GROMACS .gro file of C-alpha atoms in nm:
model
  165
    1MET     CA    1   0.000   0.000   0.000
    2THR     CA    2   0.133   0.342  -0.087
    3HIS     CA    3   0.042   0.670   0.072
    4GLN     CA    4   0.002   0.996  -0.109
    5PRO     CA    5   0.228   1.271   0.021
    6PHE     CA    6   0.097   1.492   0.296
    7LEU     CA    7   0.068   1.852   0.180
    8LEU     CA    8   0.314   2.030   0.408
    9SER     CA    9   0.625   2.226   0.325
   10SER     CA   10   0.959   2.091   0.447
   11THR     CA   11   0.986   2.376   0.695
   12ARG     CA   12   0.638   2.319   0.830
   13SER     CA   13   0.701   1.943   0.851
   14ALA     CA   14   1.019   2.007   1.048
   15LEU     CA   15   0.830   2.236   1.286
   16LEU     CA   16   0.561   1.972   1.327
   17ALA     CA   17   0.825   1.710   1.402
   18VAL     CA   18   0.983   1.932   1.667
   19ALA     CA   19   0.642   2.006   1.821
   20LEU     CA   20   0.567   1.635   1.841
   21GLY     CA   21   0.912   1.547   1.973
   22LEU     CA   22   1.008   1.350   1.661
   23SER     CA   23   1.312   1.366   1.445
   24THR     CA   24   1.254   1.547   1.116
   25SER     CA   25   1.330   1.231   0.918
   26ALA     CA   26   1.073   1.034   1.118
   27ALA     CA   27   0.803   1.292   1.051
   28LEU     CA   28   0.875   1.293   0.678
   29ALA     CA   29   0.915   0.917   0.639
   30GLY     CA   30   0.657   0.781   0.400
   31GLY     CA   31   0.524   1.130   0.331
   32GLN     CA   32   0.319   1.127   0.648
   33HIS     CA   33   0.324   1.360   0.943
   34ALA     CA   34   0.330   1.222   1.297
   35GLY     CA   35   0.419   0.877   1.165
   36GLY     CA   36   0.099   0.814   0.966
   37HIS     CA   37  -0.271   0.771   1.020
   38HIS     CA   38  -0.358   0.420   0.909
   39ASN     CA   39  -0.523   0.220   1.185
   40PRO     CA   40  -0.647  -0.129   1.090
   41ALA     CA   41  -0.929  -0.093   1.349
   42ILE     CA   42  -1.111   0.138   1.106
   43GLY     CA   43  -1.054  -0.068   0.791
   44GLU     CA   44  -0.841   0.001   0.487
   45PRO     CA   45  -0.833   0.209   0.171
   46GLY     CA   46  -1.078   0.064  -0.079
   47VAL     CA   47  -1.047  -0.015  -0.449
   48ALA     CA   48  -1.282   0.176  -0.682
   49SER     CA   49  -1.377  -0.135  -0.880
   50ARG     CA   50  -1.507  -0.296  -0.559
   51VAL     CA   51  -1.733  -0.010  -0.445
   52THR     CA   52  -2.074  -0.151  -0.349
   53ARG     CA   53  -2.233   0.180  -0.252
   54THR     CA   54  -2.183   0.555  -0.277
   55ILE     CA   55  -2.282   0.769   0.020
   56ASP     CA   56  -2.316   1.144  -0.036
   57VAL     CA   57  -2.206   1.350   0.264
   58GLU     CA   58  -2.253   1.725   0.297
   59ALA     CA   59  -2.010   1.929   0.508
   60ALA     CA   60  -2.183   2.254   0.604
   61ASP     CA   61  -2.098   2.575   0.785
   62THR     CA   62  -2.357   2.480   1.048
   63MET     CA   63  -2.069   2.254   1.168
   64ARG     CA   64  -2.262   1.941   1.082
   65PHE     CA   65  -2.225   1.652   0.841
   66THR     CA   66  -2.536   1.521   0.670
   67PRO     CA   67  -2.579   1.236   0.727
   68ALA     CA   68  -2.398   1.215   1.059
   69ASN     CA   69  -2.489   0.852   1.128
   70ILE     CA   70  -2.418   0.589   0.866
   71THR     CA   71  -2.452   0.210   0.875
   72VAL     CA   72  -2.246  -0.022   0.657
   73LYS     CA   73  -2.186  -0.394   0.642
   74ARG     CA   74  -1.850  -0.545   0.739
   75GLY     CA   75  -1.650  -0.610   0.422
   76GLU     CA   76  -1.836  -0.340   0.228
   77THR     CA   77  -1.637  -0.094   0.018
   78VAL     CA   78  -1.798   0.250   0.025
   79ARG     CA   79  -1.736   0.560  -0.182
   80PHE     CA   80  -1.792   0.866   0.037
   81ARG     CA   81  -1.862   1.159  -0.194
   82ILE     CA   82  -1.813   1.462   0.029
   83ARG     CA   83  -1.932   1.808  -0.075
   84ASN     CA   84  -1.839   2.125   0.110
   85SER     CA   85  -2.155   2.333   0.076
   86GLY     CA   86  -2.023   2.614   0.293
   87GLN     CA   87  -1.804   2.921   0.273
   88LEU     CA   88  -1.541   2.779   0.511
   89PRO     CA   89  -1.286   2.504   0.448
   90HIS     CA   90  -1.385   2.164   0.588
   91GLU     CA   91  -1.240   1.817   0.597
   92PHE     CA   92  -1.362   1.463   0.637
   93SER     CA   93  -1.138   1.233   0.842
   94LEU     CA   94  -1.216   0.870   0.927
   95GLY     CA   95  -1.059   0.725   1.242
   96THR     CA   96  -1.101   0.597   1.591
   97GLU     CA   97  -1.222   0.856   1.836
   98LYS     CA   98  -0.876   0.858   1.998
   99ASP     CA   99  -0.697   0.902   1.663
  100LEU     CA  100  -0.925   1.191   1.569
  101LEU     CA  101  -0.883   1.364   1.906
  102ASP     CA  102  -0.505   1.322   1.892
  103HIS     CA  103  -0.495   1.465   1.541
  104TYR     CA  104  -0.724   1.750   1.643
  105GLU     CA  105  -0.466   1.858   1.902
  106VAL     CA  106  -0.202   1.871   1.625
  107MET     CA  107  -0.440   2.069   1.404
  108LYS     CA  108  -0.477   2.326   1.683
  109LYS     CA  109  -0.101   2.383   1.665
  110PHE     CA  110  -0.086   2.379   1.283
  111PRO     CA  111  -0.431   2.496   1.165
  112GLY     CA  112  -0.339   2.531   0.797
  113MET     CA  113  -0.274   2.160   0.739
  114GLU     CA  114  -0.432   1.993   0.439
  115HIS     CA  115  -0.469   1.619   0.406
  116ALA     CA  116  -0.402   1.373   0.128
  117GLU     CA  117  -0.418   1.045   0.321
  118PRO     CA  118  -0.655   0.769   0.206
  119ASN     CA  119  -0.883   0.822   0.512
  120GLN     CA  120  -0.887   1.204   0.498
  121ILE     CA  121  -0.979   1.479   0.257
  122SER     CA  122  -0.957   1.857   0.284
  123LEU     CA  123  -1.212   2.059   0.089
  124LYS     CA  124  -1.221   2.429   0.011
  125PRO     CA  125  -1.561   2.604  -0.006
  126GLY     CA  126  -1.770   2.459  -0.288
  127GLU     CA  127  -1.534   2.166  -0.353
  128GLN     CA  128  -1.630   1.802  -0.373
  129GLY     CA  129  -1.407   1.499  -0.327
  130GLU     CA  130  -1.422   1.135  -0.234
  131ILE     CA  131  -1.279   0.870  -0.009
  132ILE     CA  132  -1.309   0.503  -0.095
  133TRP     CA  133  -1.294   0.290   0.216
  134ARG     CA  134  -1.334  -0.081   0.295
  135PHE     CA  135  -1.473  -0.159   0.639
  136THR     CA  136  -1.306  -0.479   0.761
  137LYS     CA  137  -1.422  -0.498   1.124
  138THR     CA  138  -1.749  -0.456   1.307
  139GLY     CA  139  -1.787  -0.167   1.549
  140VAL     CA  140  -1.788   0.211   1.519
  141VAL     CA  141  -1.565   0.419   1.294
  142HIS     CA  142  -1.575   0.790   1.366
  143PHE     CA  143  -1.546   1.079   1.122
  144ALA     CA  144  -1.491   1.446   1.187
  145CYS     CA  145  -1.381   1.782   1.056
  146LEU     CA  146  -1.063   1.863   1.246
  147HIS     CA  147  -1.033   2.228   1.150
  148VAL     CA  148  -0.990   2.428   1.470
  149GLY     CA  149  -1.327   2.484   1.635
  150HIS     CA  150  -1.525   2.264   1.396
  151TYR     CA  151  -1.492   1.941   1.596
  152ASP     CA  152  -1.575   2.124   1.920
  153ALA     CA  153  -1.885   2.270   1.752
  154GLY     CA  154  -2.010   1.919   1.674
  155MET     CA  155  -1.882   1.852   1.322
  156LYS     CA  156  -1.849   1.476   1.363
  157GLY     CA  157  -2.033   1.152   1.298
  158GLN     CA  158  -2.018   0.774   1.312
  159VAL     CA  159  -2.016   0.482   1.075
  160ARG     CA  160  -2.163   0.174   1.241
  161VAL     CA  161  -2.015  -0.139   1.087
  162SER     CA  162  -2.232  -0.447   1.137
  163THR     CA  163  -2.254  -0.803   1.012
  164LYS     CA  164  -2.605  -0.731   0.881
  165PRO     CA  165  -2.703  -0.487   0.603
   0.00000   0.00000   0.00000
């Protein structure tokens, strides 16, 4: 599996590494900041040819995602088509609640970050993008906008992964 490069300048990456107590080379390894985001507990990047369903998600300036609660079946590959309907930048990040909260703390220190990881997308006002994700385990996968203030205002949701459709 390859990761797309994270959109940070070398200087900003070095500052991030220092802030997190990492060596600069560790922060830049694999093109990921803070050592990467992939957590098998939430699944894995999906393959477009295996998408079984597309779910449209709106990210709005009301600091809400619509829908905020989604149910999928374990093993299902979903295309999330996310549209930023607002005038502010938003993002859609899949993760465990802990991963999202940890990353939110980093975002507070470096609020201009943009994401290009398979489980995250940053969207400017009016933009649309997609994430293709395969849910491999039952349970709850969280999603959130981690721009400063957005998460605290309630811009988050859950994907419930079950064995039944």
